[in-house]
PDB file of C-alpha atoms and ligand atoms in Angstrom:
ATOM      1  CA  MET A   9     105.272   4.497 130.659  1.00 95.00           C
ATOM      2  CA  LYS A  10     107.708   5.062 127.600  1.00 98.00           C
ATOM      3  CA  LYS A  11     110.197   7.691 127.182  1.00 98.00           C
ATOM      4  CA  ILE A  12     109.835   8.963 123.875  1.00 99.00           C
ATOM      5  CA  ILE A  13     111.721  11.780 122.032  1.00 99.00           C
ATOM      6  CA  ILE A  14     109.905  12.881 118.534  1.00 99.00           C
ATOM      7  CA  THR A  15     111.507  15.189 116.399  1.00 98.00           C
ATOM      8  CA  GLY A  16     109.437  17.690 114.128  1.00 98.00           C
ATOM      9  CA  ALA A  17     106.661  17.957 116.999  1.00 98.00           C
ATOM     10  CA  THR A  18     105.468  21.308 116.243  1.00 98.00           C
ATOM     11  CA  SER A  19     103.198  20.402 113.572  1.00 98.00           C
ATOM     12  CA  GLY A  20     101.090  17.790 111.453  1.00 98.00           C
ATOM     13  CA  ILE A  21     102.193  14.040 112.351  1.00 98.00           C
ATOM     14  CA  GLY A  22     104.775  14.817 115.105  1.00 98.00           C
ATOM     15  CA  ARG A  23     102.333  17.181 116.725  1.00 98.00           C
ATOM     16  CA  GLU A  24      99.543  14.430 116.778  1.00 98.00           C
ATOM     17  CA  LEU A  25     101.835  11.799 117.767  1.00 98.00           C
ATOM     18  CA  ALA A  26     102.723  13.830 120.768  1.00 98.00           C
ATOM     19  CA  LEU A  27      99.140  14.471 121.982  1.00 98.00           C
ATOM     20  CA  GLN A  28      98.030  11.028 121.628  1.00 98.00           C
ATOM     21  CA  TYR A  29     101.020   9.560 123.453  1.00 98.00           C
ATOM     22  CA  GLY A  30     100.703  12.286 125.786  1.00 98.00           C
ATOM     23  CA  GLU A  31      97.408  11.383 126.653  1.00 97.00           C
ATOM     24  CA  ALA A  32      98.230   7.846 127.089  1.00 97.00           C
ATOM     25  CA  GLY A  33     100.573   9.222 129.796  1.00 97.00           C
ATOM     26  CA  HIS A  34     103.859   8.579 128.498  1.00 98.00           C
ATOM     27  CA  ILE A  35     106.989  10.967 129.089  1.00 98.00           C
ATOM     28  CA  LEU A  36     107.972  12.878 125.995  1.00 98.00           C
ATOM     29  CA  GLY A  37     111.042  14.938 124.754  1.00 98.00           C
ATOM     30  CA  LEU A  38     109.679  17.205 121.781  1.00 98.00           C
ATOM     31  CA  ILE A  39     111.927  18.935 119.204  1.00 98.00           C
ATOM     32  CA  GLY A  40     111.105  21.410 116.525  1.00 98.00           C
ATOM     33  CA  ARG A  41     112.053  25.141 116.003  1.00 98.00           C
ATOM     34  CA  ARG A  42     108.713  26.966 116.781  1.00 98.00           C
ATOM     35  CA  THR A  43     109.163  27.645 120.275  1.00 98.00           C
ATOM     36  CA  GLU A  44     105.591  29.033 120.694  1.00 98.00           C
ATOM     37  CA  ARG A  45     104.334  25.510 119.217  1.00 98.00           C
ATOM     38  CA  LEU A  46     106.489  23.523 121.580  1.00 98.00           C
ATOM     39  CA  GLU A  47     105.095  25.672 124.757  1.00 98.00           C
ATOM     40  CA  GLU A  48     101.590  25.253 123.616  1.00 98.00           C
ATOM     41  CA  LEU A  49     102.171  21.491 123.319  1.00 98.00           C
ATOM     42  CA  GLN A  50     103.716  21.274 126.741  1.00 97.00           C
ATOM     43  CA  SER A  51     100.748  23.731 128.249  1.00 97.00           C
ATOM     44  CA  THR A  52      98.070  21.227 126.708  1.00 97.00           C
ATOM     45  CA  ILE A  53      99.554  17.901 127.447  1.00 96.00           C
ATOM     46  CA  GLY A  54     101.019  18.540 130.786  1.00 90.00           C
ATOM     47  CA  GLU A  55     104.226  18.025 133.165  1.00 84.00           C
ATOM     48  CA  LYS A  56     105.328  14.942 131.689  1.00 93.00           C
ATOM     49  CA  VAL A  57     106.614  17.132 128.647  1.00 98.00           C
ATOM     50  CA  TYR A  58     110.135  18.326 127.808  1.00 98.00           C
ATOM     51  CA  ILE A  59     110.762  20.557 124.921  1.00 98.00           C
ATOM     52  CA  LYS A  60     113.885  21.978 122.973  1.00 98.00           C
ATOM     53  CA  ASN A  61     113.880  24.421 120.189  1.00 98.00           C
ATOM     54  CA  GLN A  62     116.400  22.728 118.080  1.00 98.00           C
ATOM     55  CA  ASP A  63     117.174  22.502 114.547  1.00 98.00           C
ATOM     56  CA  VAL A  64     118.028  18.945 113.555  1.00 98.00           C
ATOM     57  CA  THR A  65     120.419  20.100 110.840  1.00 98.00           C
ATOM     58  CA  GLU A  66     122.655  21.477 113.497  1.00 98.00           C
ATOM     59  CA  HIS A  67     124.168  18.149 114.267  1.00 98.00           C
ATOM     60  CA  GLU A  68     126.575  19.050 117.249  1.00 98.00           C
ATOM     61  CA  SER A  69     123.828  21.152 119.249  1.00 98.00           C
ATOM     62  CA  ALA A  70     121.076  18.565 118.066  1.00 98.00           C
ATOM     63  CA  GLU A  71     123.078  15.859 119.717  1.00 98.00           C
ATOM     64  CA  LYS A  72     123.272  18.051 122.887  1.00 98.00           C
ATOM     65  CA  SER A  73     119.504  18.602 122.980  1.00 98.00           C
ATOM     66  CA  TYR A  74     118.997  14.490 122.351  1.00 98.00           C
ATOM     67  CA  GLN A  75     121.157  14.219 125.308  1.00 98.00           C
ATOM     68  CA  GLU A  76     119.414  16.916 127.445  1.00 98.00           C
ATOM     69  CA  LEU A  77     116.098  15.816 126.971  1.00 98.00           C
ATOM     70  CA  ILE A  78     116.953  11.922 127.628  1.00 98.00           C
ATOM     71  CA  ASP A  79     118.645  13.512 131.090  1.00 98.00           C
ATOM     72  CA  GLU A  80     115.355  15.322 131.739  1.00 98.00           C
ATOM     73  CA  MET A  81     113.025  12.403 130.754  1.00 98.00           C
ATOM     74  CA  GLY A  82     115.241   9.859 132.848  1.00 98.00           C
ATOM     75  CA  GLY A  83     116.069   7.916 129.772  1.00 98.00           C
ATOM     76  CA  LEU A  84     114.987   6.737 126.438  1.00 98.00           C
ATOM     77  CA  ASP A  85     112.851   3.837 125.029  1.00 98.00           C
ATOM     78  CA  VAL A  86     111.777   5.101 121.413  1.00 99.00           C
ATOM     79  CA  MET A  87     113.455   7.680 119.139  1.00 99.00           C
ATOM     80  CA  ILE A  88     110.782   8.977 116.552  1.00 99.00           C
ATOM     81  CA  LEU A  89     112.625  10.671 113.586  1.00 99.00           C
ATOM     82  CA  ASN A  90     109.662  12.596 112.175  1.00 98.00           C
ATOM     83  CA  ALA A  91     111.182  15.969 111.057  1.00 98.00           C
ATOM     84  CA  GLY A  92     110.942  16.516 107.442  1.00 98.00           C
ATOM     85  CA  ILE A  93     110.152  19.052 104.801  1.00 97.00           C
ATOM     86  CA  GLY A  94     108.338  18.714 101.371  1.00 94.00           C
ATOM     87  CA  ARG A  95     108.511  21.598  98.983  1.00 81.00           C
ATOM     88  CA  ILE A  96     110.408  24.908  99.830  1.00 78.00           C
ATOM     89  CA  GLN A  97     109.357  27.805  97.809  1.00 77.00           C
ATOM     90  CA  MET A  98     110.959  31.296  98.054  1.00 81.00           C
ATOM     91  CA  MET A  99     114.359  29.947  97.742  1.00 86.00           C
ATOM     92  CA  PRO A 100     116.492  29.583  94.323  1.00 85.00           C
ATOM     93  CA  PRO A 101     115.802  25.702  93.364  1.00 89.00           C
ATOM     94  CA  TRP A 102     119.222  24.130  94.062  1.00 93.00           C
ATOM     95  CA  ARG A 103     119.427  25.697  97.583  1.00 93.00           C
ATOM     96  CA  ALA A 104     115.930  24.431  98.455  1.00 93.00           C
ATOM     97  CA  GLU A 105     116.795  20.925  97.137  1.00 94.00           C
ATOM     98  CA  SER A 106     120.109  20.871  99.291  1.00 96.00           C
ATOM     99  CA  LYS A 107     118.171  21.921 102.290  1.00 96.00           C
ATOM    100  CA  LEU A 108     115.591  19.540 101.633  1.00 97.00           C
ATOM    101  CA  ILE A 109     118.102  16.798 101.468  1.00 97.00           C
ATOM    102  CA  GLU A 110     119.978  18.177 104.556  1.00 98.00           C
ATOM    103  CA  VAL A 111     116.860  17.845 106.611  1.00 98.00           C
ATOM    104  CA  ASN A 112     115.386  14.770 105.220  1.00 98.00           C
ATOM    105  CA  ALA A 113     118.395  12.511 104.867  1.00 98.00           C
ATOM    106  CA  LEU A 114     121.603  14.052 106.817  1.00 98.00           C
ATOM    107  CA  ALA A 115     119.581  15.092 109.977  1.00 98.00           C
ATOM    108  CA  PHE A 116     117.689  12.081 109.878  1.00 99.00           C
ATOM    109  CA  ALA A 117     120.727   9.987 109.707  1.00 98.00           C
ATOM    110  CA  HIS A 118     122.312  11.669 112.369  1.00 98.00           C
ATOM    111  CA  GLY A 119     119.432  11.267 114.666  1.00 98.00           C
ATOM    112  CA  CYS A 120     119.416   7.551 113.901  1.00 98.00           C
ATOM    113  CA  HIS A 121     123.327   7.301 114.571  1.00 98.00           C
ATOM    114  CA  PHE A 122     122.799   8.962 117.870  1.00 98.00           C
ATOM    115  CA  ALA A 123     119.963   6.886 118.865  1.00 98.00           C
ATOM    116  CA  PHE A 124     121.695   3.451 117.627  1.00 98.00           C
ATOM    117  CA  ASP A 125     124.619   4.216 119.861  1.00 98.00           C
ATOM    118  CA  TYR A 126     122.780   5.158 122.816  1.00 98.00           C
ATOM    119  CA  PHE A 127     120.564   2.091 122.694  1.00 98.00           C
ATOM    120  CA  LYS A 128     123.321  -0.464 121.937  1.00 98.00           C
ATOM    121  CA  GLU A 129     125.197   1.369 125.259  1.00 98.00           C
ATOM    122  CA  GLN A 130     121.708   0.818 127.340  1.00 98.00           C
ATOM    123  CA  GLY A 131     120.839  -2.603 125.808  1.00 98.00           C
ATOM    124  CA  TYR A 132     117.520  -1.857 124.345  1.00 98.00           C
ATOM    125  CA  GLY A 133     115.536   0.508 122.564  1.00 98.00           C
ATOM    126  CA  HIS A 134     113.617   1.227 119.564  1.00 99.00           C
ATOM    127  CA  ILE A 135     114.246   3.377 116.430  1.00 99.00           C
ATOM    128  CA  VAL A 136     111.083   4.628 114.139  1.00 99.00           C
ATOM    129  CA  GLY A 137     111.897   6.658 110.821  1.00 98.00           C
ATOM    130  CA  MET A 138     109.212   8.274 109.005  1.00 98.00           C
ATOM    131  CA  SER A 139     109.436   7.486 105.391  1.00 98.00           C
ATOM    132  CA  SER A 140     106.996   7.580 102.703  1.00 98.00           C
ATOM    133  CA  MET A 141     105.274   5.883 100.070  1.00 97.00           C
ATOM    134  CA  ALA A 142     107.233   8.167  98.212  1.00 95.00           C
ATOM    135  CA  SER A 143     110.306   6.450  98.632  1.00 96.00           C
ATOM    136  CA  LEU A 144     108.995   3.530  96.204  1.00 95.00           C
ATOM    137  CA  VAL A 145     108.997   5.489  93.306  1.00 90.00           C
ATOM    138  CA  ALA A 146     110.647   8.427  91.806  1.00 90.00           C
ATOM    139  CA  HIS A 147     108.910  11.372  90.641  1.00 88.00           C
ATOM    140  CA  HIS A 148     110.118  14.131  88.157  1.00 88.00           C
ATOM    141  CA  ARG A 149     108.103  16.714  90.158  1.00 87.00           C
ATOM    142  CA  ALA A 150     109.827  15.538  93.449  1.00 91.00           C
ATOM    143  CA  THR A 151     113.195  14.439  92.676  1.00 93.00           C
ATOM    144  CA  ALA A 152     114.793  15.338  95.746  1.00 95.00           C
ATOM    145  CA  TYR A 153     111.923  14.411  98.204  1.00 96.00           C
ATOM    146  CA  THR A 154     111.216  10.830  96.640  1.00 96.00           C
ATOM    147  CA  ALA A 155     115.287  10.044  96.897  1.00 97.00           C
ATOM    148  CA  THR A 156     115.501  11.219 100.498  1.00 98.00           C
ATOM    149  CA  LYS A 157     112.746   8.915 101.756  1.00 98.00           C
ATOM    150  CA  HIS A 158     114.147   5.982  99.592  1.00 98.00           C
ATOM    151  CA  PHE A 159     117.445   7.031 101.567  1.00 98.00           C
ATOM    152  CA  VAL A 160     115.338   6.753 104.690  1.00 98.00           C
ATOM    153  CA  SER A 161     114.057   3.405 104.253  1.00 98.00           C
ATOM    154  CA  ASN A 162     117.305   1.979 102.972  1.00 98.00           C
ATOM    155  CA  TYR A 163     119.134   3.464 105.765  1.00 98.00           C
ATOM    156  CA  LEU A 164     116.861   1.834 108.308  1.00 98.00           C
ATOM    157  CA  VAL A 165     116.909  -1.480 106.691  1.00 98.00           C
ATOM    158  CA  GLY A 166     120.578  -1.399 107.117  1.00 98.00           C
ATOM    159  CA  TYR A 167     120.179  -0.313 110.742  1.00 98.00           C
ATOM    160  CA  ARG A 168     117.964  -3.313 111.356  1.00 98.00           C
ATOM    161  CA  GLN A 169     120.714  -5.301 110.177  1.00 98.00           C
ATOM    162  CA  LYS A 170     123.190  -3.584 112.588  1.00 98.00           C
ATOM    163  CA  ALA A 171     120.702  -4.069 115.451  1.00 98.00           C
ATOM    164  CA  ARG A 172     120.732  -7.967 115.037  1.00 98.00           C
ATOM    165  CA  ARG A 173     124.657  -7.997 115.140  1.00 98.00           C
ATOM    166  CA  VAL A 174     124.814  -6.084 118.407  1.00 98.00           C
ATOM    167  CA  ASP A 175     124.395  -7.419 121.999  1.00 97.00           C
ATOM    168  CA  ALA A 176     121.327  -5.313 122.378  1.00 98.00           C
ATOM    169  CA  ASP A 177     117.335  -5.570 122.007  1.00 98.00           C
ATOM    170  CA  ILE A 178     117.028  -2.672 119.247  1.00 98.00           C
ATOM    171  CA  ALA A 179     113.730  -2.536 117.162  1.00 98.00           C
ATOM    172  CA  VAL A 180     113.863  -0.621 113.848  1.00 98.00           C
ATOM    173  CA  THR A 181     110.305   0.798 112.505  1.00 98.00           C
ATOM    174  CA  GLU A 182     109.948   2.146 109.157  1.00 98.00           C
ATOM    175  CA  ILE A 183     106.794   4.009 108.617  1.00 98.00           C
ATOM    176  CA  ARG A 184     105.534   4.387 104.969  1.00 98.00           C
ATOM    177  CA  ALA A 185     103.019   6.929 105.115  1.00 98.00           C
ATOM    178  CA  GLY A 186     100.679   7.674 102.415  1.00 98.00           C
ATOM    179  CA  TYR A 187      99.026  11.164 102.082  1.00 97.00           C
ATOM    180  CA  ILE A 188      98.031  12.935 105.122  1.00 98.00           C
ATOM    181  CA  TRP A 189      96.355  16.132 106.124  1.00 97.00           C
ATOM    182  CA  THR A 190      99.055  18.380 107.427  1.00 97.00           C
ATOM    183  CA  GLU A 191     100.574  21.577 106.871  1.00 95.00           C
ATOM    184  CA  MET A 192     102.856  19.999 104.329  1.00 95.00           C
ATOM    185  CA  THR A 193     100.204  18.599 101.974  1.00 94.00           C
ATOM    186  CA  GLU A 194      97.876  21.657 102.514  1.00 91.00           C
ATOM    187  CA  ARG A 195      98.431  23.223  99.109  1.00 86.00           C
ATOM    188  CA  ALA A 196      99.308  19.848  97.361  1.00 87.00           C
ATOM    189  CA  LYS A 197      97.249  18.862  94.231  1.00 86.00           C
ATOM    190  CA  GLY A 198      96.323  15.423  93.238  1.00 88.00           C
ATOM    191  CA  MET A 199      96.102  13.627  96.249  1.00 94.00           C
ATOM    192  CA  PHE A 200      94.006  10.511  97.079  1.00 94.00           C
ATOM    193  CA  TRP A 201      93.236   8.539  99.966  1.00 96.00           C
ATOM    194  CA  VAL A 202      94.227  11.210 102.202  1.00 97.00           C
ATOM    195  CA  ALA A 203      94.018  10.391 105.622  1.00 98.00           C
ATOM    196  CA  PRO A 204      93.127  12.816 108.881  1.00 98.00           C
ATOM    197  CA  VAL A 205      96.146  13.169 110.806  1.00 98.00           C
ATOM    198  CA  GLU A 206      94.387  11.715 114.090  1.00 98.00           C
ATOM    199  CA  LYS A 207      93.796   8.583 112.088  1.00 98.00           C
ATOM    200  CA  ALA A 208      97.269   8.123 110.642  1.00 98.00           C
ATOM    201  CA  ALA A 209      99.177   9.105 114.411  1.00 98.00           C
ATOM    202  CA  SER A 210      96.678   6.376 115.954  1.00 98.00           C
ATOM    203  CA  GLN A 211      97.540   3.579 113.344  1.00 98.00           C
ATOM    204  CA  MET A 212     101.329   4.514 113.792  1.00 98.00           C
ATOM    205  CA  ILE A 213     101.277   4.452 117.505  1.00 98.00           C
ATOM    206  CA  LYS A 214      99.665   0.854 117.361  1.00 98.00           C
ATOM    207  CA  GLY A 215     102.257  -0.245 114.982  1.00 98.00           C
ATOM    208  CA  ILE A 216     105.103   1.141 117.021  1.00 98.00           C
ATOM    209  CA  GLU A 217     103.706  -0.615 120.283  1.00 98.00           C
ATOM    210  CA  LYS A 218     103.967  -3.962 118.382  1.00 98.00           C
ATOM    211  CA  ARG A 219     107.692  -2.949 117.058  1.00 98.00           C
ATOM    212  CA  LYS A 220     106.578  -3.978 113.360  1.00 98.00           C
ATOM    213  CA  ASN A 221     109.714  -3.577 110.944  1.00 98.00           C
ATOM    214  CA  TYR A 222     107.292  -2.000 108.293  1.00 96.00           C
ATOM    215  CA  LEU A 223     103.869   0.341 108.865  1.00 97.00           C
ATOM    216  CA  TYR A 224     102.005   1.070 106.107  1.00 98.00           C
ATOM    217  CA  VAL A 225      99.755   4.235 107.098  1.00 98.00           C
ATOM    218  CA  THR A 226      96.985   3.999 106.393  1.00 97.00           C
ATOM    219  CA  LYS A 227      96.910   0.320 105.808  1.00 96.00           C
ATOM    220  CA  ARG A 228      95.340   0.362 102.134  1.00 96.00           C
ATOM    221  CA  TRP A 229      98.657   1.961 100.957  1.00 97.00           C
ATOM    222  CA  ARG A 230     100.432  -1.627 101.436  1.00 96.00           C
ATOM    223  CA  LEU A 231      98.139  -2.564  98.359  1.00 96.00           C
ATOM    224  CA  LEU A 232      99.784   0.451  96.386  1.00 94.00           C
ATOM    225  CA  ALA A 233     103.000  -0.463  97.289  1.00 95.00           C
ATOM    226  CA  TRP A 234     102.848  -3.871  96.038  1.00 94.00           C
ATOM    227  CA  VAL A 235     101.807  -2.465  92.452  1.00 92.00           C
ATOM    228  CA  ALA A 236     104.812  -0.065  92.721  1.00 90.00           C
ATOM    229  CA  LYS A 237     107.042  -3.314  93.340  1.00 89.00           C
ATOM    230  CA  CYS A 238     105.543  -4.963  90.035  1.00 92.00           C
ATOM    231  CA  VAL A 239     105.386  -2.097  87.599  1.00 91.00           C
ATOM    232  CA  PRO A 240     108.679  -1.818  85.452  1.00 90.00           C
ATOM    233  CA  GLU A 241     110.459   1.476  85.111  1.00 88.00           C
ATOM    234  CA  TRP A 242     109.617   2.051  81.711  1.00 91.00           C
ATOM    235  CA  LEU A 243     106.022   1.908  82.439  1.00 88.00           C
ATOM    236  CA  TRP A 244     106.467   4.461  85.216  1.00 84.00           C
ATOM    237  CA  ASN A 245     108.068   6.699  82.887  1.00 84.00           C
ATOM    238  CA  ARG A 246     105.064   6.466  80.598  1.00 82.00           C
ATOM    239  CA  LEU A 247     102.537   7.395  83.542  1.00 76.00           C
TER     240      LEU A 247
HETATM  241  N1  LIG B 301     102.000  14.556 105.297  1.00 58.56           N
HETATM  242  C1  LIG B 301     101.977  13.433 104.324  1.00 58.56           C
HETATM  243  O1  LIG B 301     101.110  13.275 103.597  1.00 58.56           O
HETATM  244  C2  LIG B 301     103.193  12.537 104.813  1.00 58.56           C
HETATM  245  C3  LIG B 301     103.310  11.581 103.744  1.00 58.56           C
HETATM  246  C4  LIG B 301     104.685  10.537 103.885  1.00 58.56           C
HETATM  247  C5  LIG B 301     105.556  11.172 104.848  1.00 58.56           C
HETATM  248  N2  LIG B 301     105.443  12.285 105.517  1.00 58.56           N
HETATM  249  C6  LIG B 301     106.664  12.658 106.490  1.00 58.56           C
HETATM  250  O2  LIG B 301     106.083  12.763 107.591  1.00 58.56           O
HETATM  251  C7  LIG B 301     106.850  14.062 108.329  1.00 58.56           C
HETATM  252  C8  LIG B 301     105.911  14.935 108.947  1.00 58.56           C
HETATM  253  O3  LIG B 301     105.406  15.585 107.947  1.00 58.56           O
HETATM  254  P1  LIG B 301     104.062  16.437 108.113  1.00 58.56           P
HETATM  255  O4  LIG B 301     103.268  16.177 106.995  1.00 58.56           O
HETATM  256  O5  LIG B 301     103.624  16.139 109.598  1.00 58.56           O
HETATM  257  O6  LIG B 301     104.571  17.789 108.007  1.00 58.56           O
HETATM  258  P2  LIG B 301     104.382  19.335 108.724  1.00 58.56           P
HETATM  259  O7  LIG B 301     103.300  19.358 109.660  1.00 58.56           O
HETATM  260  O8  LIG B 301     105.377  20.216 107.921  1.00 58.56           O
HETATM  261  O9  LIG B 301     105.561  18.876 109.827  1.00 58.56           O
HETATM  262  C9  LIG B 301     107.044  18.800 109.786  1.00 58.56           C
HETATM  263  C10 LIG B 301     107.729  18.909 111.101  1.00 58.56           C
HETATM  264  O10 LIG B 301     109.098  18.850 110.875  1.00 58.56           O
HETATM  265  C11 LIG B 301     110.137  19.699 111.639  1.00 58.56           C
HETATM  266  N3  LIG B 301     110.991  20.302 111.023  1.00 58.56           N
HETATM  267  C12 LIG B 301     111.208  20.499 109.661  1.00 58.56           C
HETATM  268  N4  LIG B 301     112.488  21.013 109.676  1.00 58.56           N
HETATM  269  C13 LIG B 301     113.045  20.953 110.646  1.00 58.56           C
HETATM  270  C14 LIG B 301     114.428  21.218 111.087  1.00 58.56           C
HETATM  271  N5  LIG B 301     115.278  21.828 110.475  1.00 58.56           N
HETATM  272  N6  LIG B 301     114.677  20.832 112.768  1.00 58.56           N
HETATM  273  C15 LIG B 301     113.714  20.679 113.274  1.00 58.56           C
HETATM  274  N7  LIG B 301     112.387  20.352 113.137  1.00 58.56           N
HETATM  275  C16 LIG B 301     111.971  20.436 111.501  1.00 58.56           C
HETATM  276  C17 LIG B 301     108.980  20.952 111.627  1.00 58.56           C
HETATM  277  O11 LIG B 301     108.930  21.781 112.922  1.00 58.56           O
HETATM  278  P3  LIG B 301     109.506  23.404 112.789  1.00 58.56           P
HETATM  279  O12 LIG B 301     108.783  24.135 111.450  1.00 58.56           O
HETATM  280  O13 LIG B 301     108.812  24.014 113.915  1.00 58.56           O
HETATM  281  O14 LIG B 301     111.178  23.047 112.989  1.00 58.56           O
HETATM  282  C18 LIG B 301     107.454  20.248 111.685  1.00 58.56           C
HETATM  283  O15 LIG B 301     107.061  20.171 113.159  1.00 58.56           O
HETATM  284  C19 LIG B 301     107.997  14.364 107.248  1.00 58.56           C
HETATM  285  O16 LIG B 301     109.071  13.749 107.621  1.00 58.56           O
HETATM  286  C20 LIG B 301     107.251  13.993 105.888  1.00 58.56           C
HETATM  287  O17 LIG B 301     108.318  13.669 104.951  1.00 58.56           O
HETATM  288  C21 LIG B 301     104.174  12.912 105.482  1.00 58.56           C
END
C-alpha cells in the first residue's frame, strides 16, 4: 500500500485519481480549497483518507499541510502535483494571467522542491507532475497556460537529473495529458480526442506504477507530440 499526496483532488483528474487509488486501498492525503468536496471524498473512500483545505500558492502554510498529511499518513511514497487552473474569467487580464502562473508554475515548483527534499532525506520516493500536451507548443489564445506547462515539463527534467545525482532512489514522472473531460474543459471549444476522466486516470495510475519518466494520456497523444516536435515555428504560426 502506497502513501500518496494528491494536490487538486477536489475535481477532475485529481478527484478521479483519488477515487481509483482509494478503491485500490492506498493511503491518501488530499489537498484542495473546497472543503465540502474533500469531505465528500473522505466519506466516499473511507478512513485511509486525510484531507487539507489548502491553497497551494500559500507556500508557508502549504508546506505545513504537506508535512501534516505525511505525519497523519505515516510517511510518503508518491507526491502527485496536479493542482492547476486554465482560463480565469471575471478578473482583469493581467491579474488572471499572474494568478495562473502563480498556481501552475510557482506553486507546482514549490511542491516539487518540498517533495524532493523529503525524498532525498528518506532515501526514496516518486514525484509526479501534471503537465500537458500544451507544454509542447505555444498558443496565442493560452499564452500563460502553455508557458506554465512548458515550465512544469522542463522543471521535471531538471529534477530527474538532480535525482540521479543524489544518494536516493527518486523517480520523476511527467504526465503529458491531452484533452480530458473535467470542469476545466467543460466550456472549451475546438477539442478533439477528448478522454473520459476515468480512462485518463486509469492510464495515469498504470504509468505511475511503472515509474515511467513520461506518460502520454491518452496514449494516442504521443503521435501528436511527435508531429509537434517536427513542425517548425514558422509553420505553427500559419496554422
Ligand atoms: N482537463 C484537461 O484536458 C487537462 C489536460 C492537460 C493537463 N491538465 C492539467 O490537469 C490538472 C488538473 O486539471 P483538471 O482538468 O482536473 O481541472 P479541474 O477539474 O478544474 O481541477 C483542478 C484542481 O486544482 C485545484 N486547484 C486549483 N487552484 C488551486 C490552488 N490555488 N490551491 C489548491 N488547489 C487548487 C482545484 O481545487 P480547488 O478549486 O478546490 O482548490 C481542483 O481540484 C491541471 O494541472 C491541468 O492543467 C488538464
